[in-house]
Short mmCIF file of C-alpha atoms and ligand atoms in Angstrom, two decimals:
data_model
loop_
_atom_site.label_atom_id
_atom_site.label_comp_id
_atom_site.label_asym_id
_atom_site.label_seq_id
_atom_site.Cartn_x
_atom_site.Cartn_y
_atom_site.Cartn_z
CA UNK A 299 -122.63 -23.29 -27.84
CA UNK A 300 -124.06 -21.30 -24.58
CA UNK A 301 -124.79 -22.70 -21.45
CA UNK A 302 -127.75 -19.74 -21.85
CA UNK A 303 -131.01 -19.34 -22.74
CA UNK A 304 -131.85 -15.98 -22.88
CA UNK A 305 -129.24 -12.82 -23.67
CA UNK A 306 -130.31 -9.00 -21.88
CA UNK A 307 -128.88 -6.05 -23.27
CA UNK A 308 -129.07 -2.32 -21.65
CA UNK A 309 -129.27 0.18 -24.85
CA UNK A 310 -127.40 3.26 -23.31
CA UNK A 311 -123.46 2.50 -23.18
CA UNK A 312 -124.08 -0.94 -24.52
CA UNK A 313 -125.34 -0.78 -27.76
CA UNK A 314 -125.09 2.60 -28.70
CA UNK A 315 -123.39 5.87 -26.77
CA UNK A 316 -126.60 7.79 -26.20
CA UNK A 317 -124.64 8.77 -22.57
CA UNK A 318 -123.30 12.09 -24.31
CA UNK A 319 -126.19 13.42 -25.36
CA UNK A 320 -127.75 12.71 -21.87
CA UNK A 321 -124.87 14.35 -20.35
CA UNK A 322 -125.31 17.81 -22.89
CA UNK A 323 -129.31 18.00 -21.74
CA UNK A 324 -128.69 17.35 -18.09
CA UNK A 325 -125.78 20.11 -17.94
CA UNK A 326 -128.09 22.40 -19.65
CA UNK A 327 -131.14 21.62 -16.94
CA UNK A 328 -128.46 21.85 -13.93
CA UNK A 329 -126.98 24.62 -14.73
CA UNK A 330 -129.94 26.52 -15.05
CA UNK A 331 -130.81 25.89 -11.74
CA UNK A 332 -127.22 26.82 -10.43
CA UNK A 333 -125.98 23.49 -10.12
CA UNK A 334 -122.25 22.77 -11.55
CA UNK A 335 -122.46 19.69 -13.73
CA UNK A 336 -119.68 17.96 -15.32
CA UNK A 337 -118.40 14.34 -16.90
CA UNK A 338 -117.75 12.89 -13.08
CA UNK A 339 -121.03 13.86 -12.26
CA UNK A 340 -122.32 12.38 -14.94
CA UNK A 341 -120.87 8.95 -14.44
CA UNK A 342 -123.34 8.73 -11.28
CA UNK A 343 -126.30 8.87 -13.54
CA UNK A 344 -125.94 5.99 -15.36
CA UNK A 345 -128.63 3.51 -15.43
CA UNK A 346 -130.30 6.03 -13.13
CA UNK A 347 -134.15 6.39 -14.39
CA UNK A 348 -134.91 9.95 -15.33
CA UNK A 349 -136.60 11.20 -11.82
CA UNK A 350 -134.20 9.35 -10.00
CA UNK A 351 -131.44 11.21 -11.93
CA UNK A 352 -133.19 14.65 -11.56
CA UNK A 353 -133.03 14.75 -7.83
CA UNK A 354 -129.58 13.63 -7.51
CA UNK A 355 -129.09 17.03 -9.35
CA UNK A 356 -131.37 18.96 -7.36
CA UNK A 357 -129.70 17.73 -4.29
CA UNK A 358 -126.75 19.97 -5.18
CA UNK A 359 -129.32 23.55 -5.58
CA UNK A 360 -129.53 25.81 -2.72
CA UNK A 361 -133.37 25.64 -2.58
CA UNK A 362 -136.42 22.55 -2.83
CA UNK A 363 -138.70 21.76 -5.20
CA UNK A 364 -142.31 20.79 -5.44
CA UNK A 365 -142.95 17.37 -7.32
CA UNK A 366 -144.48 19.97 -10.25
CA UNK A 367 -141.75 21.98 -10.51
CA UNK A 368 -139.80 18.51 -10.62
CA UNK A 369 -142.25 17.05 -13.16
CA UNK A 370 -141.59 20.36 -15.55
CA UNK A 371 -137.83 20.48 -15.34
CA UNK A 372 -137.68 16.33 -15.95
CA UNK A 373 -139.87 17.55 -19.05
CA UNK A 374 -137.68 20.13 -20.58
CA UNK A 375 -134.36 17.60 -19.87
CA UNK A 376 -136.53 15.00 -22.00
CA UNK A 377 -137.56 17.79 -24.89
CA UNK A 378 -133.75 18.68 -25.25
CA UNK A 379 -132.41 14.63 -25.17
CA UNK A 380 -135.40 14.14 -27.48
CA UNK A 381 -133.80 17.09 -29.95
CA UNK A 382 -130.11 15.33 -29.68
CA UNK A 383 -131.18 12.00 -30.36
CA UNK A 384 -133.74 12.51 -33.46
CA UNK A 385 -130.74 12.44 -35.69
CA UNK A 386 -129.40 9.31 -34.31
CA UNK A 387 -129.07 5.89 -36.81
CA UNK A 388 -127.64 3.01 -37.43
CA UNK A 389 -124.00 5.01 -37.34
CA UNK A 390 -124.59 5.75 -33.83
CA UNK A 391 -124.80 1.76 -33.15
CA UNK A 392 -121.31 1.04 -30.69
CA UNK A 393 -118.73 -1.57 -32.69
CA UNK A 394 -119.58 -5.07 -31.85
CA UNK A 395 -123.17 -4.77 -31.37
CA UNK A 396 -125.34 -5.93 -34.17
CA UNK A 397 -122.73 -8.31 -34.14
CA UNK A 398 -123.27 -9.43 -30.90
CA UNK A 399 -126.93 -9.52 -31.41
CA UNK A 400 -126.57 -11.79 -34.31
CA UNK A 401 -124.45 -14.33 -32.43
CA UNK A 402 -127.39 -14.80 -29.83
CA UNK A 403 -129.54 -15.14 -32.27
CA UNK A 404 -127.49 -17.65 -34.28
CA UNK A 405 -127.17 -19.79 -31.36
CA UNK A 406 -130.90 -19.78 -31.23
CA UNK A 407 -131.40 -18.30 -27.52
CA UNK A 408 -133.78 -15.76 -26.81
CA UNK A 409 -132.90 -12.05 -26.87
CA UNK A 410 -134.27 -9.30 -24.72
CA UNK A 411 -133.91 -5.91 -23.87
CA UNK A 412 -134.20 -4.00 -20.37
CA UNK A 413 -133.29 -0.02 -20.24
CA UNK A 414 -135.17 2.27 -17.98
CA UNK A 415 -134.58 5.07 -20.73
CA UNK A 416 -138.49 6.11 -21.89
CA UNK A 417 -136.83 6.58 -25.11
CA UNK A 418 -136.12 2.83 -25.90
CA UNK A 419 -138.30 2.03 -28.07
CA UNK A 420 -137.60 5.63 -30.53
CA UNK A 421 -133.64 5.12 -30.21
CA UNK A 422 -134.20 1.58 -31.43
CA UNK A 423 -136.30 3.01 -34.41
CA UNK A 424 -133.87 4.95 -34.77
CA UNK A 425 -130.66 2.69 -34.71
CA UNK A 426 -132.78 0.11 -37.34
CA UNK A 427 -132.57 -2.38 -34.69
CA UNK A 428 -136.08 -3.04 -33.49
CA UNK A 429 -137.12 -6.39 -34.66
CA UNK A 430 -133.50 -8.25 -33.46
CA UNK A 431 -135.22 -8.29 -29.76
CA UNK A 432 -137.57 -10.89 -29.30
CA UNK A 433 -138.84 -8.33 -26.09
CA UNK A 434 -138.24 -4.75 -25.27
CA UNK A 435 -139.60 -3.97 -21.23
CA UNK A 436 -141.69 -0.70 -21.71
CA UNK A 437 -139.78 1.56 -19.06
CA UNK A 438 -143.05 3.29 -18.39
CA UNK A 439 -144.46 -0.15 -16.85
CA UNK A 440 -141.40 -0.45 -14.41
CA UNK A 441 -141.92 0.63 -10.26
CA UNK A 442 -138.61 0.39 -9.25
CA UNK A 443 -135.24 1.57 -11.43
CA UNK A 444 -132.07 -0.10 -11.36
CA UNK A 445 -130.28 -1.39 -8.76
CA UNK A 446 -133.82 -2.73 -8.52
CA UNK A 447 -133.89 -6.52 -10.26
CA UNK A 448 -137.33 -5.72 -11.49
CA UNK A 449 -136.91 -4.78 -15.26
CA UNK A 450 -134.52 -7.75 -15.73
CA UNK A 451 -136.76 -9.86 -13.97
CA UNK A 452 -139.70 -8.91 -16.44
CA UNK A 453 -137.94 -9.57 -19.43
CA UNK A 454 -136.80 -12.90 -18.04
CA UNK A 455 -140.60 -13.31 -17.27
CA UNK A 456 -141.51 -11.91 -21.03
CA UNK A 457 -139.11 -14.35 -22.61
CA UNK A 458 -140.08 -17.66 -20.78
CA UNK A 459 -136.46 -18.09 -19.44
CA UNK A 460 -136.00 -18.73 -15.62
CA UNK A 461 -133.32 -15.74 -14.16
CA UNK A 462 -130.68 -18.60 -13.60
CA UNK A 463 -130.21 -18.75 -17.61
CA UNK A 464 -130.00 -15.40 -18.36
CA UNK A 465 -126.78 -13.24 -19.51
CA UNK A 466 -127.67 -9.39 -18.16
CA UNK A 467 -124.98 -7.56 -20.42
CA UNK A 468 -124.91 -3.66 -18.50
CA UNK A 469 -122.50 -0.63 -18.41
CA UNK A 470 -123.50 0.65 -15.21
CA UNK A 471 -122.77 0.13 -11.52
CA UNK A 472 -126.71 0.25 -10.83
CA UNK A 473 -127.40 -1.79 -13.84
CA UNK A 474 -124.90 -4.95 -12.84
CA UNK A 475 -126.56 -4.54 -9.26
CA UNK A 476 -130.13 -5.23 -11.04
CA UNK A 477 -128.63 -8.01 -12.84
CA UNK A 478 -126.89 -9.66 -10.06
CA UNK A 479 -129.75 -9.44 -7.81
CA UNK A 480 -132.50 -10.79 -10.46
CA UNK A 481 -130.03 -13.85 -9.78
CA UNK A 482 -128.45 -13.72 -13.83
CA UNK A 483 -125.08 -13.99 -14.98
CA UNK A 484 -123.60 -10.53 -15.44
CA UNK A 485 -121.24 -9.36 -17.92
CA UNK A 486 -119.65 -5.67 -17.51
CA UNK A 487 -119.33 -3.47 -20.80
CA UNK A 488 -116.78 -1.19 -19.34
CA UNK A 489 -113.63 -1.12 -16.54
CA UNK A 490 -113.33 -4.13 -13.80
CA UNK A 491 -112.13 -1.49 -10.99
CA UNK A 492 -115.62 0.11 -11.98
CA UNK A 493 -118.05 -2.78 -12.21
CA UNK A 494 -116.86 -4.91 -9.57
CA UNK A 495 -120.12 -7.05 -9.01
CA UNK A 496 -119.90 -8.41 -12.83
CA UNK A 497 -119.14 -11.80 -13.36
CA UNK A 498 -116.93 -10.99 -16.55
CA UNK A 499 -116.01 -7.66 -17.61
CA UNK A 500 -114.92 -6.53 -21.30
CA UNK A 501 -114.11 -3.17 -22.70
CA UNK A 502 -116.69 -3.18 -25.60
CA UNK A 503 -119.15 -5.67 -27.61
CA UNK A 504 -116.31 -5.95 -29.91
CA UNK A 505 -115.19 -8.53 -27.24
CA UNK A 506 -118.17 -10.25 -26.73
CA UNK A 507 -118.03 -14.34 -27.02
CA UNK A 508 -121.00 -15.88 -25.84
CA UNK A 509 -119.33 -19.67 -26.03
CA UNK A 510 -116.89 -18.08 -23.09
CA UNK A 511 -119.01 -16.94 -20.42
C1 BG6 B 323 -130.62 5.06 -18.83
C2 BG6 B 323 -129.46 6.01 -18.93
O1 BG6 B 323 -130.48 4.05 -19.79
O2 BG6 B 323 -131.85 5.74 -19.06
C3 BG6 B 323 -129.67 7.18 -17.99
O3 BG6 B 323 -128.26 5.33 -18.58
C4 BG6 B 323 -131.02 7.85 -18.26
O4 BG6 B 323 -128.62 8.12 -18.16
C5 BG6 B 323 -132.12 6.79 -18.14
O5 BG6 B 323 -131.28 8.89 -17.34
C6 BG6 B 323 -133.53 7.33 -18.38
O6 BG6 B 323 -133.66 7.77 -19.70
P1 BG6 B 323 -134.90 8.57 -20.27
O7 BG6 B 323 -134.70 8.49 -21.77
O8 BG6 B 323 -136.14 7.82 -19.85
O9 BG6 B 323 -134.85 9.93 -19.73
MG1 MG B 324 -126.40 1.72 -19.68
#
């Protein structure tokens, strides 16, 4: 049914829309430091890892910060987005996923997870979705964010499936990069003008058809 072995999902944008919330605790941080912050903006953060995301804000402030003033304001952005997401469950799940997570599994390949949120593992909990993954990648154990191929590469690693027959499934321009580089298949949740590096784009999970790709 899959020329496949292994399936890796992103969480934010793929399975669930977590990207709103993220966008209401980064305007907050931004504009308390001055900085204008709006749903353009936005777009550039995602897949961005939560330091990496901070300084592209910062970059926009009139004056510098120390890595401890940096440390505290990544904190408070994380206390907020921890606030907006502790109501989150399995309504916040985007159409199409659990059932795309039950057609991997049907076809018996392995299933894995790789988002650079720190959060993973509590939205999971929190969507009722925990034990469909056969790995999550701990964000926390991750050097190098996306475009970086690392954190696909470890969950090929964690699964026992060589890159070459994995599906990456990602929303984000930085997220397709990591895929494409770890030397997977890539298939775009989103617009093809937008993720141009995908090997297949489709709008939502809704589309998803694992015998096609
Ligand atoms: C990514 C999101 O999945 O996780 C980014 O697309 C977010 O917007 C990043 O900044 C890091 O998330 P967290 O939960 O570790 O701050
Ligand atoms: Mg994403």
């Amino acid at each position: 049914m899959s020329r496949f072995k292994a399936v890796i999902f992103d969480l934010d944008g793929v399975i669930t829309d977590t990207a709103h919330y993220h966008y209401l605790a980064w305007k907050q941080l931004a504009e308390s430091q001055g900085v204008h912050f709006d749903h353009a903006f936005n777009e550039n953060l995602k897949g961005i890892d939560r330091m990496g995301s901070l300084d592209l804000i910062l970059a926009s402030s009139s004056r510098t910060y120390t890595p401890e003033e940096k440390l505290a304001l990544a904190d408070a952005k994380n206390l907020h987005y921890q606030e907006l997401i502790a109501t989150m469950s399995s309504k916040d799940l985007l159409p199409g996923a659990v059932e795309a997570l039950d057609t991997v599994r049907r076809a018996g390949l392995r299933i894995g997870l790789a988002s650079v949120s720190k959060n993973a593992f509590t939205v999971l909990e929190r969507l009722g979705i925990t034990d469909k993954f056969d790995y999550v990648v701990d964000a926390a154990i991750i050097a190098r964010g996306k475009p970086d191929p690392e954190i696909f590469l470890k969950a090929a690693r964690e699964l026992g499936v060589a890159p070459a027959d994995c599906l990456g499934v990602e929303d984000a321009v930085a997220g397709v990069a990591s895929i494409k580089s770890a030397g997977m298949f890539a298939l775009g949740i989103g617009h093809p003008f937008v993720l141009t590096e995908a090997d297949v784009v489709i709008t939502s999970l809704k589309e998803f058809n694992l015998a096609a790709y």
